[in-house]
XYZ file of C-alpha atoms in Angstrom:
345
model
C 12.999 54.854 12.670
C 15.285 52.941 15.076
C 13.839 49.832 16.720
C 12.780 49.900 20.349
C 14.630 48.187 23.167
C 13.185 45.471 25.411
C 13.839 44.691 29.076
C 13.598 40.959 29.699
C 13.649 41.293 33.486
C 9.960 42.044 33.687
C 6.860 40.729 31.993
C 4.977 44.015 32.261
C 5.303 44.528 28.510
C 2.943 41.622 27.968
C 0.317 43.253 30.135
C 0.552 46.414 28.027
C 0.364 44.396 24.823
C -2.684 42.482 26.022
C -4.369 45.711 27.085
C -3.667 47.211 23.667
C -5.169 44.220 21.918
C -8.211 44.266 24.181
C -8.691 47.990 23.685
C -8.758 47.444 19.946
C -11.321 44.661 20.199
C -8.947 41.966 18.983
C -10.519 38.597 18.340
C -9.075 35.164 19.056
C -8.133 34.879 15.385
C -6.272 38.169 15.514
C -4.371 37.009 18.580
C -3.395 33.837 16.746
C -1.914 35.974 13.970
C 0.100 37.972 16.524
C 1.503 34.690 17.855
C 2.051 33.069 14.480
C 4.146 35.955 13.180
C 5.815 36.778 16.523
C 4.594 40.385 16.535
C 6.120 42.421 19.349
C 5.693 45.989 18.059
C 3.095 47.879 16.087
C 2.673 48.982 13.414
C 3.995 45.829 11.728
C 3.649 44.872 8.070
C 4.442 41.322 6.929
C 4.471 40.154 3.312
C 3.423 36.587 2.524
C 3.631 34.332 -0.516
C -0.032 33.983 -1.495
C 0.557 30.483 -2.870
C 2.388 28.917 0.066
C 1.478 31.247 2.933
C 5.150 31.509 3.876
C 6.672 34.763 5.079
C 8.471 36.688 2.347
C 9.462 39.676 4.465
C 8.873 40.481 8.156
C 9.833 44.140 7.985
C 7.404 45.444 5.408
C 7.510 48.970 6.807
C 11.196 49.232 5.980
C 10.501 47.851 2.509
C 7.913 50.552 1.852
C 10.322 53.209 3.091
C 13.331 51.916 1.150
C 11.568 50.900 -2.053
C 8.497 53.132 -2.458
C 8.396 52.476 -6.209
C 8.299 48.695 -5.722
C 11.340 48.158 -7.939
C 12.520 45.190 -5.829
C 9.076 43.533 -5.613
C 8.299 40.826 -4.385
C 10.923 41.654 -1.742
C 11.967 38.073 -1.049
C 14.869 37.301 1.290
C 18.365 37.470 -0.145
C 21.402 35.483 1.024
C 23.338 37.064 3.878
C 26.503 37.197 1.740
C 24.683 39.326 -0.811
C 23.117 41.671 1.740
C 26.328 42.232 3.730
C 28.549 42.660 0.648
C 30.758 45.712 0.895
C 33.340 47.292 3.194
C 33.182 46.870 6.963
C 34.878 49.117 9.503
C 37.009 48.686 12.600
C 36.925 51.404 15.232
C 40.473 52.476 14.327
C 39.251 53.516 10.896
C 40.574 50.493 9.005
C 38.226 48.699 6.629
C 38.039 45.267 5.072
C 35.753 43.547 2.620
C 32.972 41.341 3.969
C 34.207 38.525 1.709
C 37.216 38.142 4.047
C 34.877 36.650 6.697
C 34.223 33.455 4.737
C 34.657 30.383 6.911
C 33.812 32.202 10.136
C 30.853 32.023 12.446
C 29.309 35.466 12.670
C 27.155 37.505 14.996
C 25.031 40.274 13.517
C 24.528 42.735 16.359
C 21.657 45.233 16.172
C 22.190 47.804 18.893
C 22.356 51.508 19.755
C 23.995 53.731 22.338
C 20.698 55.362 23.375
C 19.331 51.962 24.501
C 20.345 51.040 28.113
C 19.869 47.253 27.679
C 22.068 47.493 24.580
C 24.912 49.085 26.499
C 24.605 46.457 29.226
C 24.699 43.624 26.706
C 27.646 45.161 24.851
C 29.780 45.028 27.994
C 29.057 41.308 28.378
C 29.442 40.657 24.653
C 32.909 42.221 24.564
C 34.069 39.637 27.113
C 32.333 36.788 25.268
C 33.947 37.869 22.003
C 37.369 37.904 23.641
C 36.900 34.428 25.154
C 35.730 32.922 21.874
C 38.651 34.421 19.957
C 41.150 33.312 22.622
C 39.782 29.777 22.334
C 40.851 29.786 18.677
C 37.358 29.941 17.201
C 36.797 31.738 13.897
C 34.184 34.256 14.920
C 33.388 37.832 14.014
C 30.658 40.236 15.057
C 29.167 42.873 12.762
C 27.559 45.848 14.470
C 24.471 47.223 12.719
C 23.781 50.560 14.355
C 20.400 52.018 15.225
C 22.010 55.156 16.629
C 20.388 58.489 15.921
C 23.522 60.268 14.765
C 26.934 59.425 13.390
C 28.602 60.952 16.452
C 26.639 58.590 18.725
C 27.593 55.694 16.465
C 31.285 56.586 16.666
C 31.188 56.966 20.439
C 29.452 53.610 20.900
C 31.541 51.794 18.294
C 34.743 52.949 20.030
C 33.867 50.469 22.824
C 33.635 47.521 20.424
C 36.533 45.303 19.261
C 34.647 43.958 16.243
C 33.404 45.205 12.865
C 30.558 47.487 11.834
C 28.569 48.402 8.787
C 29.459 52.061 8.068
C 26.874 54.373 9.600
C 26.638 56.260 6.328
C 25.566 53.066 4.533
C 21.958 53.388 5.636
C 20.706 51.238 2.773
C 22.780 48.234 3.860
C 21.825 48.682 7.509
C 18.179 48.779 6.503
C 18.516 45.669 4.314
C 19.994 43.751 7.249
C 17.098 44.836 9.455
C 14.718 43.647 6.765
C 16.537 40.354 6.270
C 16.106 39.352 9.914
C 12.809 41.101 10.644
C 14.287 43.071 13.535
C 11.552 44.404 15.810
C 13.574 45.371 18.865
C 17.096 45.899 20.148
C 19.444 44.616 21.332
C 19.293 41.613 19.013
C 22.192 39.281 18.261
C 21.740 36.875 15.328
C 24.346 34.088 15.258
C 25.203 32.628 11.834
C 27.129 29.557 10.738
C 30.041 29.861 8.254
C 27.575 29.501 5.362
C 25.579 32.507 6.575
C 22.617 30.439 7.790
C 20.954 31.358 11.084
C 21.946 29.224 14.078
C 19.959 31.235 16.590
C 18.117 34.523 16.794
C 18.496 34.398 20.579
C 22.189 35.265 20.765
C 21.420 37.833 23.445
C 19.942 35.183 25.726
C 22.739 32.729 24.969
C 25.489 35.234 25.774
C 23.871 36.124 29.095
C 23.289 32.466 30.030
C 26.710 31.177 28.947
C 29.273 33.688 30.166
C 32.138 31.226 29.634
C 30.972 30.540 26.061
C 31.272 26.780 26.570
C 28.261 26.143 24.326
C 29.291 28.438 21.458
C 27.958 28.683 18.716
C 24.797 28.185 20.716
C 22.688 25.795 18.689
C 19.113 26.035 20.028
C 18.024 23.643 22.759
C 14.606 22.006 22.414
C 13.863 22.654 26.109
C 15.047 25.649 28.119
C 15.348 26.116 31.855
C 13.454 29.292 32.710
C 15.711 32.121 33.856
C 15.736 35.911 34.135
C 17.579 36.217 30.836
C 15.330 33.966 28.725
C 11.972 34.869 30.290
C 11.441 37.410 27.501
C 10.806 34.440 25.189
C 7.576 33.762 27.074
C 6.232 36.765 25.178
C 7.001 35.332 21.751
C 4.063 32.933 21.573
C 2.479 30.016 23.407
C 4.917 28.241 25.742
C 4.709 24.893 27.457
C 6.084 25.333 30.975
C 6.596 22.359 33.291
C 6.945 23.548 36.891
C 8.923 21.258 39.201
C 9.022 21.308 42.994
C 12.738 21.446 43.591
C 15.806 23.644 43.362
C 17.771 20.464 42.741
C 19.392 20.475 39.298
C 18.760 16.733 39.066
C 15.002 17.133 39.129
C 15.071 19.949 36.587
C 17.241 17.836 34.316
C 14.868 14.877 34.644
C 11.965 17.143 33.729
C 13.825 18.390 30.644
C 14.552 14.831 29.564
C 10.874 13.964 29.999
C 9.575 16.627 27.625
C 12.535 16.838 25.245
C 11.413 14.028 22.864
C 8.031 15.719 22.441
C 9.682 19.102 21.871
C 12.091 17.638 19.299
C 9.214 15.949 17.485
C 7.213 19.189 17.248
C 10.241 21.233 16.161
C 11.198 18.698 13.473
C 7.635 18.539 12.148
C 7.407 22.284 11.596
C 10.991 22.632 10.405
C 10.161 20.182 7.613
C 7.423 22.605 6.575
C 9.870 25.527 6.864
C 7.744 26.993 9.635
C 8.526 28.073 13.176
C 7.356 25.685 15.880
C 4.057 26.846 17.420
C 5.318 26.205 20.967
C 8.404 26.915 23.022
C 9.276 24.500 25.836
C 10.473 25.390 29.336
C 11.164 23.778 32.693
C 10.731 26.074 35.711
C 12.286 25.334 39.099
C 11.944 27.319 42.316
C 13.248 30.882 42.168
C 12.067 34.479 42.092
C 11.371 34.378 38.348
C 9.150 31.324 38.730
C 7.336 32.887 41.688
C 6.690 36.046 39.663
C 5.379 34.014 36.745
C 3.061 31.989 38.977
C 1.752 35.170 40.596
C 1.216 36.952 37.289
C -0.586 34.011 35.706
C -2.434 33.062 38.916
C -1.224 29.471 38.838
C -1.645 27.070 41.768
C 1.410 26.237 43.867
C 1.147 22.559 42.937
C 4.127 20.766 41.432
C 4.726 19.099 39.144
C 2.412 21.340 37.158
C 2.081 21.144 33.385
C 0.931 24.341 31.682
C 0.752 26.116 28.360
C 0.893 29.892 28.737
C -0.229 32.195 25.945
C 0.620 35.667 27.177
C -0.708 37.640 24.223
C -4.098 35.954 24.469
C -3.921 36.208 28.276
C -4.820 32.533 28.360
C -3.492 29.508 30.202
C -4.038 25.784 29.932
C -3.322 23.783 33.082
C -2.922 20.071 33.753
C -2.600 19.419 37.480
C -1.913 15.704 37.914
C 0.206 13.843 40.457
C 2.499 12.277 37.871
C 3.607 13.760 34.555
C 4.456 11.139 31.926
C 5.600 11.520 28.307
C 2.216 10.258 27.140
C 0.413 12.912 29.192
C 2.653 15.678 27.856
C 2.232 14.570 24.242
C -1.556 14.316 24.563
C -1.669 17.752 26.206
C 0.398 19.302 23.405
C -1.579 17.606 20.641
C -4.900 18.688 22.159
C -3.635 22.265 22.389
C -2.494 22.303 18.770
C -5.849 20.818 17.723
C -7.623 23.576 19.726
C -9.370 21.008 21.910
C -8.363 22.569 25.244
C -10.478 25.152 27.030
C -8.422 28.197 28.076
C -8.558 29.836 31.471
C -7.984 33.584 31.678
C -4.718 34.984 33.003
């Protein structure tokens, strides 16, 4: 079954998700599991290591489909080089071995012609690809199709200047989906030359950096909220610091204020090989921020320090005249220790 597409320009999906959870009588603990494992579609099946609690495989449904006899159990992750091994195609029919990509940054692009956001992203990505190559960077993209027929694949692939896994190699396409736990398209995973993930948010990075000045897009501890990255608000609890200015200087000062705390949290969980339990944003004054305030029923005050948990439909608000690093750190620590009382969204 091909993955679904997502439209980051609205946050209506989160309302539907919350309604679904409420309709099924989900408890606070269940909501925490949704957040912890970044669940965005159901049904979802995740395999864990019973000893460590770490994720073994995020796409258990594909595992069950591809290996019904359990011959590959316990289905642990394999290196990218091993999963991608084999011939790759260009749209002129030529092929080359995946081993020829050694030493290059890579983008693994999960997309399909039937998905409108995919087609929109592809147009932007073609230009980004060209700019990166013209700048002399070693970079290649590998298209992993979720098209519903080989004819659709060929039509869509004809628009792309990069490589693709052959449509007929369904097993390899499925293994790549399993490797990265793909739950929706379009998704662009950016890898370093060793095949390690730099960012899973290549889609957001491409849309935010049209000139590709920040390639290969190493993650930033603190993001400035925008139309293109607002979808990340749905991925789990997010600290959002609202500032009362369209001035870039004030937004930058706000980012610098919370960045040390964000870096500390990220480093702590990275050492445990876990994803950070919070994302960090600064929100200025624009239509996206207004929509977010309206949806979450936040006061117009600024600066305003909040943690928004969309899936739990909960918010935590600290409305003080001055935001200091000590206040932010205490707020974050109290949230992680479950000492804060949520307000409903």
